[in-house]
XYZ file of N, CA and C in Angstrom:
840
model
N 32.566 -10.279 42.958
C 32.054 -11.596 43.326
C 31.593 -12.356 42.085
N 31.641 -13.681 42.185
C 31.026 -14.511 41.151
C 29.611 -14.830 41.611
N 28.641 -14.263 40.944
C 27.233 -14.434 41.295
C 26.582 -15.394 40.316
N 25.961 -16.428 40.833
C 25.232 -17.385 40.003
C 23.744 -17.085 40.091
N 23.135 -16.731 38.966
C 21.690 -16.543 38.891
C 21.066 -17.857 38.420
N 20.096 -18.356 39.171
C 19.333 -19.530 38.768
C 17.930 -19.071 38.412
N 17.503 -19.312 37.185
C 16.227 -18.750 36.733
C 15.426 -19.751 35.930
N 14.195 -19.936 36.321
C 13.214 -20.654 35.518
C 12.317 -19.628 34.850
N 11.928 -19.847 33.610
C 11.119 -18.821 32.928
C 9.735 -18.692 33.521
N 9.241 -17.477 33.531
C 7.854 -17.232 33.857
C 7.028 -17.701 32.666
N 5.729 -17.859 32.862
C 4.889 -18.215 31.723
C 5.040 -17.146 30.645
N 5.227 -17.565 29.390
C 5.512 -16.631 28.332
C 6.998 -16.462 28.111
N 7.827 -17.221 28.862
C 9.284 -17.204 28.682
C 9.890 -15.837 28.954
N 9.508 -15.245 30.064
C 10.120 -13.998 30.506
C 11.113 -14.298 31.624
N 12.199 -13.560 31.649
C 13.213 -13.724 32.693
C 13.263 -12.459 33.541
N 12.496 -12.417 34.615
C 12.410 -11.195 35.412
C 13.750 -10.758 35.993
N 14.678 -11.689 36.238
C 15.921 -11.305 36.896
C 17.058 -11.014 35.927
N 16.834 -11.093 34.618
C 17.930 -10.893 33.673
C 18.441 -9.457 33.697
N 17.538 -8.486 33.790
C 17.982 -7.083 33.864
C 18.769 -6.837 35.152
N 18.372 -7.505 36.240
C 19.105 -7.398 37.501
C 20.509 -7.979 37.342
N 20.618 -9.135 36.676
C 21.924 -9.738 36.430
C 22.806 -8.803 35.603
N 22.217 -8.172 34.598
C 22.983 -7.257 33.753
C 23.451 -6.027 34.532
N 22.612 -5.537 35.421
C 23.011 -4.389 36.253
C 24.195 -4.762 37.143
N 24.165 -5.948 37.745
C 25.265 -6.385 38.605
C 26.527 -6.661 37.786
N 26.361 -7.215 36.570
C 27.504 -7.412 35.687
C 28.147 -6.084 35.320
N 27.331 -5.080 35.085
C 27.842 -3.758 34.766
C 28.571 -3.104 35.919
N 28.330 -3.582 37.135
C 29.009 -3.042 38.313
C 30.328 -3.755 38.599
N 30.702 -4.678 37.723
C 31.991 -5.333 37.875
C 31.956 -6.733 38.438
N 30.781 -7.227 38.778
C 30.680 -8.598 39.263
C 30.756 -9.571 38.094
N 31.261 -10.763 38.364
C 31.221 -11.845 37.381
C 29.885 -12.556 37.566
N 29.042 -12.566 36.538
C 27.686 -13.102 36.670
C 27.470 -14.241 35.683
N 27.024 -15.366 36.219
C 26.565 -16.480 35.388
C 25.052 -16.552 35.510
N 24.358 -16.387 34.398
C 22.895 -16.451 34.382
C 22.509 -17.794 33.785
N 21.972 -18.679 34.613
C 21.718 -20.050 34.192
C 20.226 -20.344 34.154
N 19.803 -20.960 33.058
C 18.397 -21.324 32.891
C 18.292 -22.599 32.079
N 17.176 -23.290 32.226
C 16.954 -24.502 31.449
C 16.047 -24.298 30.260
N 15.665 -23.063 29.988
C 14.678 -22.813 28.945
C 15.332 -22.591 27.585
N 14.869 -23.237 26.532
C 15.480 -23.072 25.217
C 15.259 -21.704 24.593
N 14.359 -20.905 25.149
C 14.075 -19.589 24.580
C 14.863 -18.478 25.258
N 15.764 -18.842 26.170
C 16.523 -17.815 26.867
C 17.312 -16.980 25.858
N 17.419 -15.672 26.147
C 18.182 -14.787 25.260
C 19.612 -15.306 25.104
N 20.116 -15.244 23.896
C 21.463 -15.754 23.633
C 22.542 -14.790 24.105
N 22.233 -13.521 24.233
C 23.232 -12.538 24.622
C 22.756 -11.766 25.845
N 23.711 -11.205 26.569
C 23.396 -10.381 27.721
C 24.441 -9.287 27.812
N 24.275 -8.417 28.787
C 25.182 -7.299 28.937
C 26.567 -7.709 29.400
N 27.507 -6.741 29.456
C 28.879 -7.023 29.885
C 28.918 -7.673 31.268
N 29.800 -8.655 31.413
C 29.961 -9.317 32.704
C 29.002 -10.444 32.961
N 28.093 -10.733 32.016
C 27.085 -11.775 32.205
C 27.266 -12.874 31.166
N 27.402 -14.097 31.615
C 27.443 -15.252 30.711
C 26.179 -16.072 30.928
N 25.477 -16.397 29.839
C 24.252 -17.179 29.911
C 24.568 -18.643 29.609
N 24.109 -19.526 30.487
C 24.277 -20.966 30.310
C 22.931 -21.650 30.455
N 22.756 -22.760 29.743
C 21.553 -23.586 29.895
C 21.924 -24.835 30.674
N 21.093 -25.173 31.660
C 21.417 -26.334 32.484
C 20.520 -27.538 32.235
N 19.639 -27.487 31.285
C 18.744 -28.612 31.034
C 17.578 -28.614 32.001
N 17.167 -29.788 32.444
C 15.980 -29.898 33.300
C 16.274 -29.658 34.774
N 17.531 -29.771 35.171
C 17.878 -29.685 36.584
C 19.039 -28.712 36.748
N 18.875 -27.769 37.681
C 19.919 -26.772 37.919
C 21.261 -27.421 38.264
N 21.229 -28.572 38.896
C 22.473 -29.240 39.308
C 23.292 -29.721 38.110
N 22.665 -29.741 36.927
C 23.390 -30.104 35.724
C 24.554 -29.166 35.434
N 24.515 -27.943 35.997
C 25.624 -27.012 35.814
C 26.933 -27.585 36.346
N 26.842 -28.368 37.418
C 28.042 -28.888 38.074
C 28.833 -29.805 37.166
N 28.193 -30.371 36.146
C 28.872 -31.276 35.214
C 29.345 -30.562 33.946
N 29.144 -29.260 33.870
C 29.509 -28.519 32.668
C 30.909 -27.924 32.821
N 31.854 -28.328 31.979
C 33.207 -27.757 32.069
C 33.227 -26.235 31.973
N 32.369 -25.669 31.120
C 32.367 -24.221 30.956
C 31.945 -23.522 32.245
N 31.093 -24.171 33.037
C 30.693 -23.596 34.323
C 31.808 -23.757 35.353
N 32.391 -24.952 35.428
C 33.445 -25.197 36.408
C 34.658 -24.300 36.159
N 34.907 -23.960 34.881
C 36.081 -23.156 34.549
C 35.972 -21.720 35.047
N 34.775 -21.310 35.450
C 34.586 -19.927 35.904
C 34.969 -19.722 37.361
N 35.325 -20.814 38.048
C 35.725 -20.695 39.437
C 34.559 -20.835 40.389
N 34.845 -20.823 41.700
C 33.795 -21.039 42.687
C 32.759 -19.926 42.708
N 31.562 -20.289 43.119
C 30.467 -19.329 43.238
C 30.535 -18.660 44.611
N 30.420 -17.334 44.647
C 30.432 -16.596 45.913
C 29.040 -16.406 46.497
N 28.024 -16.383 45.641
C 26.651 -16.212 46.105
C 25.705 -16.647 44.988
N 24.497 -17.037 45.394
C 23.467 -17.442 44.443
C 22.303 -16.469 44.536
N 21.841 -16.016 43.378
C 20.613 -15.226 43.296
C 19.599 -16.109 42.572
N 18.576 -16.536 43.287
C 17.608 -17.483 42.734
C 16.241 -16.838 42.626
N 15.439 -17.341 41.689
C 14.039 -16.934 41.705
C 13.301 -17.892 42.646
N 12.052 -17.601 42.996
C 11.373 -18.437 43.993
C 11.291 -19.912 43.630
N 11.357 -20.248 42.326
C 11.219 -21.653 41.919
C 12.545 -22.396 41.906
N 13.659 -21.693 41.975
C 14.963 -22.354 41.919
C 15.724 -22.275 43.238
N 15.152 -21.625 44.232
C 15.865 -21.412 45.490
C 16.277 -22.721 46.162
N 15.456 -23.768 46.033
C 15.767 -25.041 46.689
C 17.037 -25.671 46.134
N 17.400 -25.337 44.902
C 18.585 -25.927 44.283
C 19.862 -25.191 44.650
N 19.752 -24.050 45.333
C 20.926 -23.218 45.600
C 21.965 -23.940 46.444
N 21.533 -24.831 47.333
C 22.457 -25.524 48.213
C 23.447 -26.417 47.497
N 23.149 -26.794 46.256
C 24.057 -27.662 45.507
C 25.347 -26.940 45.129
N 25.395 -25.626 45.267
C 26.543 -24.859 44.819
C 27.418 -24.376 45.974
N 27.275 -25.038 47.112
C 28.129 -24.753 48.252
C 27.420 -23.963 49.327
N 28.116 -23.796 50.450
C 27.558 -23.065 51.592
C 27.767 -21.567 51.359
N 27.032 -21.032 50.397
C 27.187 -19.624 50.016
C 25.891 -18.880 50.302
N 25.961 -17.560 50.429
C 24.737 -16.775 50.648
C 23.760 -16.936 49.481
N 22.474 -16.911 49.805
C 21.432 -17.040 48.796
C 20.463 -15.865 48.925
N 20.238 -15.175 47.824
C 19.241 -14.115 47.751
C 18.147 -14.570 46.798
N 16.894 -14.425 47.216
C 15.768 -14.750 46.348
C 15.254 -13.449 45.733
N 15.203 -13.407 44.409
C 14.729 -12.213 43.702
C 13.526 -12.586 42.859
N 12.462 -11.791 42.941
C 11.253 -12.105 42.187
C 10.400 -10.883 41.960
N 9.296 -11.089 41.261
C 8.428 -9.978 40.861
C 7.295 -9.715 41.846
N 7.156 -10.542 42.887
C 6.247 -10.173 43.964
C 6.864 -9.008 44.724
N 6.036 -8.113 45.183
C 6.541 -6.981 45.946
C 7.193 -7.450 47.244
N 8.126 -6.671 47.734
C 8.714 -6.938 49.045
C 7.813 -6.330 50.108
N 7.530 -7.095 51.151
C 6.563 -6.665 52.150
C 7.025 -5.474 52.975
N 6.053 -4.807 53.556
C 6.319 -3.643 54.390
C 5.015 -2.952 54.700
N 5.091 -1.772 55.260
C 3.868 -1.044 55.593
C 3.212 -0.462 54.352
N 4.009 -0.236 53.290
C 3.494 0.463 52.123
C 2.543 -0.386 51.302
N 2.909 -1.658 51.053
C 2.068 -2.534 50.246
C 2.300 -3.977 50.654
N 1.391 -4.873 50.290
C 1.573 -6.283 50.643
C 2.732 -6.883 49.864
N 3.454 -7.822 50.483
C 4.578 -8.414 49.775
C 5.259 -9.519 50.556
N 6.331 -10.050 49.980
C 7.111 -11.108 50.609
C 7.777 -10.561 51.878
N 7.817 -11.404 52.914
C 8.323 -10.948 54.202
C 9.739 -11.413 54.505
N 10.325 -12.249 53.685
C 11.662 -12.769 53.959
C 12.706 -11.658 53.920
N 13.650 -11.693 54.857
C 14.702 -10.682 54.909
C 15.720 -10.855 53.790
N 15.721 -12.012 53.125
C 16.670 -12.248 52.034
C 16.003 -12.153 50.660
N 14.840 -11.497 50.610
C 14.092 -11.363 49.358
C 14.286 -9.966 48.774
N 14.443 -9.900 47.441
C 14.578 -8.628 46.733
C 13.530 -8.567 45.629
N 12.820 -7.456 45.571
C 11.827 -7.234 44.515
C 12.513 -6.662 43.288
N 12.238 -7.255 42.125
C 12.789 -6.747 40.875
C 11.696 -6.690 39.820
N 11.672 -5.620 39.076
C 10.669 -5.487 38.018
C 10.948 -6.457 36.885
N 9.912 -7.101 36.336
C 10.130 -7.932 35.151
C 10.470 -7.054 33.961
N 11.390 -7.529 33.139
C 11.778 -6.764 31.958
C 11.214 -7.397 30.699
N 11.383 -6.752 29.567
C 10.825 -7.254 28.314
C 11.721 -8.266 27.626
N 12.524 -9.005 28.383
C 13.440 -9.963 27.789
C 12.769 -11.319 27.673
N 13.169 -12.090 26.662
C 12.584 -13.403 26.451
C 11.576 -13.371 25.317
N 11.018 -14.516 25.007
C 10.083 -14.631 23.889
C 8.677 -14.844 24.421
N 7.890 -13.784 24.460
C 6.502 -13.911 24.912
C 5.661 -14.400 23.743
N 4.973 -15.510 23.934
C 4.228 -16.124 22.840
C 2.770 -15.686 22.847
N 2.339 -15.120 21.738
C 0.942 -14.741 21.533
C 0.363 -13.907 22.668
N 0.970 -12.780 23.009
C 0.387 -11.934 24.042
C -0.991 -11.460 23.614
N -1.917 -11.436 24.552
C -3.301 -11.076 24.244
C -3.429 -9.586 23.951
N -4.294 -9.268 22.995
C -4.614 -7.883 22.673
C -6.129 -7.719 22.666
N -6.634 -6.580 23.146
C -8.099 -6.381 23.175
C -8.664 -6.184 21.778
N -9.948 -6.506 21.640
C -10.635 -6.291 20.378
C -11.498 -5.045 20.466
N -11.154 -4.007 19.730
C -11.932 -2.777 19.762
C -11.665 -1.967 21.017
N -12.596 -1.066 21.324
C -12.417 -0.153 22.453
C -13.326 -0.460 23.622
N -13.901 -1.626 23.632
C -14.758 -1.988 24.771
C -13.907 -2.142 26.037
N -14.461 -1.851 27.223
C -13.697 -2.006 28.461
C -13.298 -3.466 28.682
N -12.144 -3.666 29.324
C -11.580 -4.998 29.519
C -11.550 -5.335 31.006
N -12.113 -6.497 31.336
C -12.034 -7.051 32.688
C -11.154 -8.292 32.617
N -9.984 -8.227 33.235
C -9.093 -9.385 33.304
C -9.419 -10.156 34.571
N -9.566 -11.477 34.441
C -9.992 -12.316 35.572
C -8.952 -13.387 35.839
N -8.581 -13.533 37.095
C -7.654 -14.581 37.490
C -8.079 -15.119 38.847
N -8.730 -16.275 38.850
C -9.072 -16.900 40.117
C -10.550 -17.155 40.354
N -11.405 -16.117 40.397
C -12.818 -16.321 40.735
C -13.539 -17.239 39.758
N -14.649 -17.875 40.200
C -15.390 -18.829 39.361
C -16.032 -18.180 38.145
N -16.231 -18.999 37.102
C -16.724 -18.498 35.819
C -18.224 -18.179 35.842
N -19.011 -19.023 36.500
C -20.467 -18.877 36.470
C -20.964 -17.483 36.791
N -20.574 -16.906 37.930
C -21.035 -15.550 38.250
C -20.610 -14.510 37.219
N -19.476 -14.729 36.574
C -19.013 -13.779 35.563
C -19.912 -13.802 34.337
N -20.315 -15.014 33.930
C -21.210 -15.145 32.779
C -22.530 -14.439 33.062
N -23.054 -14.638 34.278
C -24.329 -14.006 34.641
C -24.193 -12.485 34.712
N -23.048 -11.994 35.187
C -22.887 -10.556 35.389
C -22.500 -9.814 34.113
N -21.736 -10.468 33.223
C -21.165 -9.740 32.087
C -21.503 -10.336 30.726
N -22.325 -11.399 30.713
C -22.601 -12.100 29.455
C -23.237 -11.247 28.384
N -24.065 -10.291 28.746
C -24.756 -9.471 27.741
C -24.366 -7.998 27.861
N -23.110 -7.741 28.195
C -22.673 -6.355 28.366
C -21.581 -6.022 27.345
N -21.123 -4.780 27.404
C -20.068 -4.330 26.498
C -18.684 -4.827 26.926
N -18.581 -5.392 28.116
C -17.278 -5.756 28.661
C -16.634 -6.909 27.895
N -15.334 -6.793 27.648
C -14.529 -7.929 27.199
C -13.968 -8.595 28.453
N -14.369 -9.810 28.705
C -13.918 -10.531 29.897
C -12.864 -11.549 29.474
N -11.654 -11.384 29.978
C -10.536 -12.257 29.635
C -10.249 -13.126 30.838
N -10.481 -14.433 30.701
C -10.324 -15.381 31.806
C -9.166 -16.326 31.525
N -8.362 -16.579 32.563
C -7.288 -17.550 32.405
C -6.239 -17.101 31.428
N -5.673 -15.914 31.635
C -4.653 -15.340 30.759
C -3.509 -16.321 30.547
N -3.285 -16.760 29.306
C -2.319 -17.817 29.027
C -0.881 -17.415 29.312
N -0.589 -16.133 29.310
C 0.754 -15.687 29.665
C 0.707 -14.950 30.997
N -0.041 -15.539 31.901
C -0.202 -15.054 33.253
C -0.899 -13.708 33.267
N -0.206 -12.611 33.526
C -0.852 -11.316 33.656
C -0.477 -10.381 32.503
N -0.141 -10.965 31.349
C 0.287 -10.153 30.210
C -0.807 -9.205 29.744
N -2.085 -9.522 30.012
C -3.178 -8.659 29.581
C -3.410 -7.455 30.466
N -2.708 -7.349 31.594
C -2.960 -6.246 32.522
C -2.756 -4.855 31.908
N -1.765 -4.643 31.048
C -1.631 -3.302 30.461
C -2.851 -2.851 29.679
N -3.703 -3.799 29.254
C -4.895 -3.473 28.471
C -6.168 -3.493 29.324
N -6.043 -3.854 30.598
C -7.232 -4.046 31.444
C -7.674 -2.731 32.084
N -8.990 -2.584 32.206
C -9.553 -1.463 32.953
C -9.715 -1.831 34.421
N -10.042 -3.097 34.670
C -10.216 -3.606 36.036
C -9.691 -5.036 36.071
N -9.147 -5.424 37.214
C -8.631 -6.777 37.418
C -9.447 -7.438 38.519
N -10.124 -8.542 38.188
C -10.875 -9.319 39.168
C -10.022 -10.519 39.552
N -9.590 -10.587 40.807
C -8.644 -11.603 41.236
C -8.997 -12.138 42.612
N -8.456 -13.331 42.922
C -8.670 -13.897 44.251
C -7.755 -13.268 45.297
N -6.813 -12.447 44.880
C -5.976 -11.745 45.844
C -4.652 -12.400 46.142
N -4.237 -13.404 45.317
C -2.906 -13.979 45.508
C -1.854 -12.886 45.371
N -0.732 -13.051 46.079
C 0.285 -12.014 46.084
C 0.828 -11.733 44.686
N 1.032 -12.785 43.880
C 1.545 -12.575 42.529
C 0.593 -11.711 41.714
N -0.713 -11.947 41.858
C -1.706 -11.187 41.110
C -1.771 -9.739 41.593
N -1.785 -9.568 42.913
C -1.834 -8.224 43.480
C -0.603 -7.422 43.080
N 0.567 -8.064 43.148
C 1.808 -7.381 42.775
C 1.767 -6.943 41.310
N 1.281 -7.833 40.434
C 1.209 -7.512 39.009
C 0.271 -6.339 38.756
N -0.863 -6.310 39.440
C -1.823 -5.218 39.243
C -1.281 -3.898 39.764
N -0.588 -3.916 40.898
C -0.002 -2.686 41.414
C 1.103 -2.181 40.486
N 1.875 -3.101 39.884
C 2.893 -2.690 38.914
C 2.252 -2.027 37.702
N 1.099 -2.559 37.270
C 0.443 -2.071 36.060
C -0.457 -0.866 36.313
N -0.733 -0.543 37.567
C -1.607 0.584 37.867
C -3.063 0.311 37.549
N -3.511 -0.946 37.733
C -4.883 -1.346 37.413
C -5.668 -1.566 38.711
N -6.836 -0.921 38.862
C -7.641 -1.134 40.068
C -8.162 -2.559 40.128
N -8.402 -3.033 41.354
C -8.762 -4.432 41.569
C -10.109 -4.595 42.251
N -10.838 -5.622 41.814
C -11.972 -6.155 42.554
C -11.518 -7.526 43.031
N -11.559 -7.740 44.342
C -10.930 -8.916 44.929
C -11.945 -9.857 45.534
N -11.759 -11.159 45.267
C -12.638 -12.196 45.810
C -11.765 -13.239 46.519
N -11.222 -12.903 47.687
C -10.294 -13.808 48.369
C -10.984 -15.066 48.878
N -10.213 -16.166 48.900
C -10.751 -17.443 49.363
C -10.025 -17.966 50.593
N -8.803 -17.522 50.838
C -8.025 -17.981 51.982
C -7.741 -16.807 52.910
N -7.254 -17.142 54.114
C -6.920 -16.091 55.076
C -5.794 -15.213 54.546
N -4.818 -15.830 53.884
C -3.706 -15.062 53.337
C -4.189 -14.105 52.257
N -5.038 -14.614 51.346
C -5.572 -13.757 50.288
C -6.418 -12.627 50.863
N -7.148 -12.920 51.918
C -7.966 -11.887 52.562
C -7.084 -10.785 53.130
N -5.944 -11.177 53.718
C -5.020 -10.176 54.240
C -4.477 -9.273 53.155
N -4.094 -9.870 52.034
C -3.595 -9.067 50.912
C -4.704 -8.160 50.372
N -5.911 -8.718 50.256
C -7.033 -7.945 49.717
C -7.344 -6.735 50.588
N -7.321 -6.924 51.894
C -7.598 -5.801 52.800
C -6.530 -4.721 52.677
N -5.287 -5.140 52.449
C -4.212 -4.172 52.269
C -4.450 -3.358 50.992
N -4.875 -4.039 49.938
C -5.170 -3.349 48.680
C -6.297 -2.338 48.864
N -7.337 -2.740 49.592
C -8.454 -1.829 49.864
C -7.961 -0.609 50.647
N -7.089 -0.861 51.639
C -6.557 0.238 52.445
C -5.713 1.198 51.606
N -5.088 0.677 50.554
C -4.305 1.523 49.653
C -5.202 2.417 48.797
N -6.474 2.050 48.683
C -7.412 2.848 47.893
C -7.548 2.428 46.454
N -7.133 1.182 46.146
C -7.202 0.731 44.747
C -7.947 -0.594 44.603
N -8.775 -0.945 45.587
C -9.467 -2.221 45.498
C -10.781 -2.244 46.250
N -11.585 -3.264 45.926
C -12.872 -3.488 46.586
C -13.066 -4.994 46.709
N -13.495 -5.465 47.869
C -13.686 -6.894 48.114
C -15.130 -7.286 47.814
N -15.300 -8.400 47.087
C -16.628 -8.924 46.756
C -16.646 -10.432 46.993
N -17.833 -10.996 46.906
C -18.017 -12.446 46.981
C -18.861 -12.864 45.788
N -18.241 -13.123 44.609
C -19.005 -13.364 43.382
C -20.030 -14.481 43.482
N -19.688 -15.567 44.163
C -20.594 -16.705 44.229
C -21.847 -16.392 45.037
N -21.781 -15.388 45.913
C -22.909 -15.054 46.783
C -23.596 -13.755 46.377
N -23.059 -13.066 45.395
C -23.511 -11.729 45.055
C -24.405 -11.737 43.822
N -25.489 -11.002 43.841
C -26.295 -10.875 42.623
C -25.451 -10.319 41.478
N -25.758 -10.764 40.269
C -24.983 -10.352 39.099
C -24.926 -8.835 38.965
N -26.028 -8.175 39.245
C -26.086 -6.726 39.100
C -25.100 -6.041 40.044
N -24.986 -6.532 41.279
C -24.075 -5.924 42.254
C -22.619 -6.144 41.855
N -22.308 -7.333 41.340
C -20.937 -7.605 40.903
C -20.570 -6.689 39.743
N -21.479 -6.549 38.800
C -21.221 -5.692 37.650
C -21.038 -4.236 38.088
N -21.866 -3.770 39.015
C -21.750 -2.403 39.494
C -20.424 -2.172 40.215
N -19.968 -3.172 40.970
C -18.686 -3.042 41.672
C -17.549 -2.849 40.683
N -17.574 -3.626 39.602
C -16.534 -3.515 38.580
C -16.650 -2.177 37.858
N -17.861 -1.770 37.515
C -18.064 -0.490 36.817
C -17.564 0.682 37.655
N -17.825 0.629 38.968
C -17.389 1.730 39.830
C -15.868 1.847 39.844
N -15.172 0.709 39.872
C -13.713 0.749 39.886
C -13.167 1.306 38.572
N -13.875 1.095 37.498
C -13.406 1.558 36.186
C -13.484 3.070 36.049
N -14.479 3.700 36.669
C -14.718 5.122 36.419
C -14.408 6.016 37.614
N -14.014 5.438 38.743
C -13.760 6.241 39.930
C -12.397 6.929 39.801
N -12.406 8.229 39.561
C -11.164 8.943 39.267
C -10.168 8.923 40.427
N -10.586 9.125 41.693
C -9.601 9.040 42.783
C -8.901 7.682 42.835
N -9.631 6.596 42.567
C -9.024 5.270 42.546
C -8.005 5.165 41.422
N -8.357 5.651 40.243
C -7.461 5.578 39.093
C -6.198 6.406 39.311
N -6.355 7.587 39.906
C -5.192 8.432 40.201
C -4.268 7.734 41.190
N -4.860 7.141 42.224
C -4.059 6.426 43.222
C -3.344 5.235 42.601
N -4.024 4.496 41.737
C -3.410 3.335 41.092
C -2.212 3.756 40.250
N -2.335 4.863 39.518
C -1.210 5.342 38.696
C -0.052 5.810 39.574
N -0.383 6.469 40.668
C 0.675 6.947 41.573
C 1.423 5.775 42.197
N 0.705 4.759 42.625
C 1.349 3.582 43.212
C 2.211 2.858 42.191
N 1.739 2.789 40.940
C 2.517 2.113 39.900
C 3.861 2.803 39.697
N 3.871 4.131 39.768
C 5.121 4.879 39.628
C 6.073 4.554 40.765
N 5.540 4.447 41.972
C 6.379 4.136 43.134
C 6.876 2.695 43.088
N 6.031 1.782 42.624
C 6.445 0.386 42.500
C 7.558 0.261 41.466
N 7.418 0.980 40.353
C 8.447 0.931 39.310
C 9.793 1.410 39.856
N 9.770 2.455 40.647
C 11.010 2.966 41.227
C 11.597 1.969 42.217
N 10.741 1.297 42.989
C 11.218 0.364 44.018
C 11.866 -0.878 43.424
N 11.436 -1.266 42.208
C 11.956 -2.494 41.615
C 12.891 -2.286 40.456
N 13.323 -1.046 40.229
C 14.233 -0.758 39.118
C 15.530 -1.551 39.270
N 16.167 -1.927 38.154
C 17.386 -2.754 38.242
C 18.453 -2.180 39.159
N 18.679 -0.877 39.104
C 19.719 -0.272 39.942
C 19.372 -0.401 41.422
N 18.103 -0.209 41.760
C 17.668 -0.318 43.155
C 17.770 -1.766 43.629
N 17.310 -2.694 42.792
C 17.359 -4.108 43.156
C 18.801 -4.587 43.305
N 19.685 -4.122 42.413
C 21.091 -4.530 42.488
C 21.734 -4.020 43.768
N 21.431 -2.798 44.152
C 21.965 -2.261 45.413
C 21.457 -3.065 46.602
N 20.195 -3.486 46.546
C 19.639 -4.307 47.620
C 20.335 -5.661 47.708
N 20.623 -6.269 46.547
C 21.350 -7.550 46.534
C 22.735 -7.373 47.147
N 23.448 -6.336 46.728
C 24.790 -6.099 47.262
C 24.756 -5.861 48.768
N 23.754 -5.121 49.245
C 23.653 -4.853 50.676
C 23.404 -6.137 51.463
N 22.535 -6.998 50.949
C 22.274 -8.274 51.614
C 23.524 -9.142 51.663
N 24.267 -9.177 50.565
C 25.477 -10.002 50.520
C 26.575 -9.416 51.406
N 26.681 -8.091 51.475
C 27.660 -7.465 52.367
C 27.326 -7.785 53.821
N 26.028 -7.709 54.168
C 25.619 -8.020 55.542
C 25.892 -9.476 55.882
N 25.652 -10.365 54.910
C 25.921 -11.782 55.121
C 27.408 -12.022 55.318
N 28.234 -11.318 54.546
C 29.686 -11.465 54.660
C 30.174 -11.022 56.034
N 29.635 -9.916 56.521
C 30.012 -9.419 57.862
C 29.581 -10.408 58.930
N 28.362 -10.959 58.774
C 27.856 -11.913 59.767
C 28.699 -13.183 59.796
N 29.139 -13.633 58.646
C 29.948 -14.857 58.585
C 31.350 -14.637 59.168
N 31.854 -13.403 59.022
C 33.193 -13.110 59.527
C 33.214 -12.896 61.044
N 32.050 -12.589 61.616
C 31.988 -12.295 63.057
C 32.181 -13.569 63.895
């Protein structure tokens, strides 16, 4: 099949679906990996051609080099480019991303046409954060700043707020304090980092409760909680060995679930099912 990948870079110019495209190219598919980012890798594996489309994915339609490759049989889009897939004909569309796929095991996307793929080290990550010294690291994404200053201002903790490359600091974090958005939860489960969760919406609360049920999280309310209690909650997650063991075990399972070979097989299965449904 001729598979068109539509990809917008993640913050830090990472292409989570590039390894998936390379796996499918290696299986004999003709793959066009299209992005508008100037930092996209210039080369890819066998069977994969990388094209830049500028600011709009539809710009591909005016490119002779794209038209010369023949019609597209299916589109694999990331969540930000899925809306543009219709411009390439009435073809099957698979959405592939780094949020986990939903199920009983962990919280995730519920769409039947969604495939979870692990982000790879491709692309140009700019100024990834590194910890200073050996002090414990609390990565924060979402909760308000004021309670954090009161709880951790005079402690040994390095508190990293507003990670400029999204969750790039997670490999260095001892604990992740987050509002419980699916992207954040998925990133922490991939990294094997225990979570303290401060959900604000019903959806975030649902994800947070799932994390707690997995044994790798604790729900708090920073704005309503005394500084001492918030600090103790974070400290407990850092040193609780059963939690840490569970987080590492889940990370291993998540890595296996999103490996390029597994994700590629899932894409092929979805497209085969779509082909059968269209022929019926």
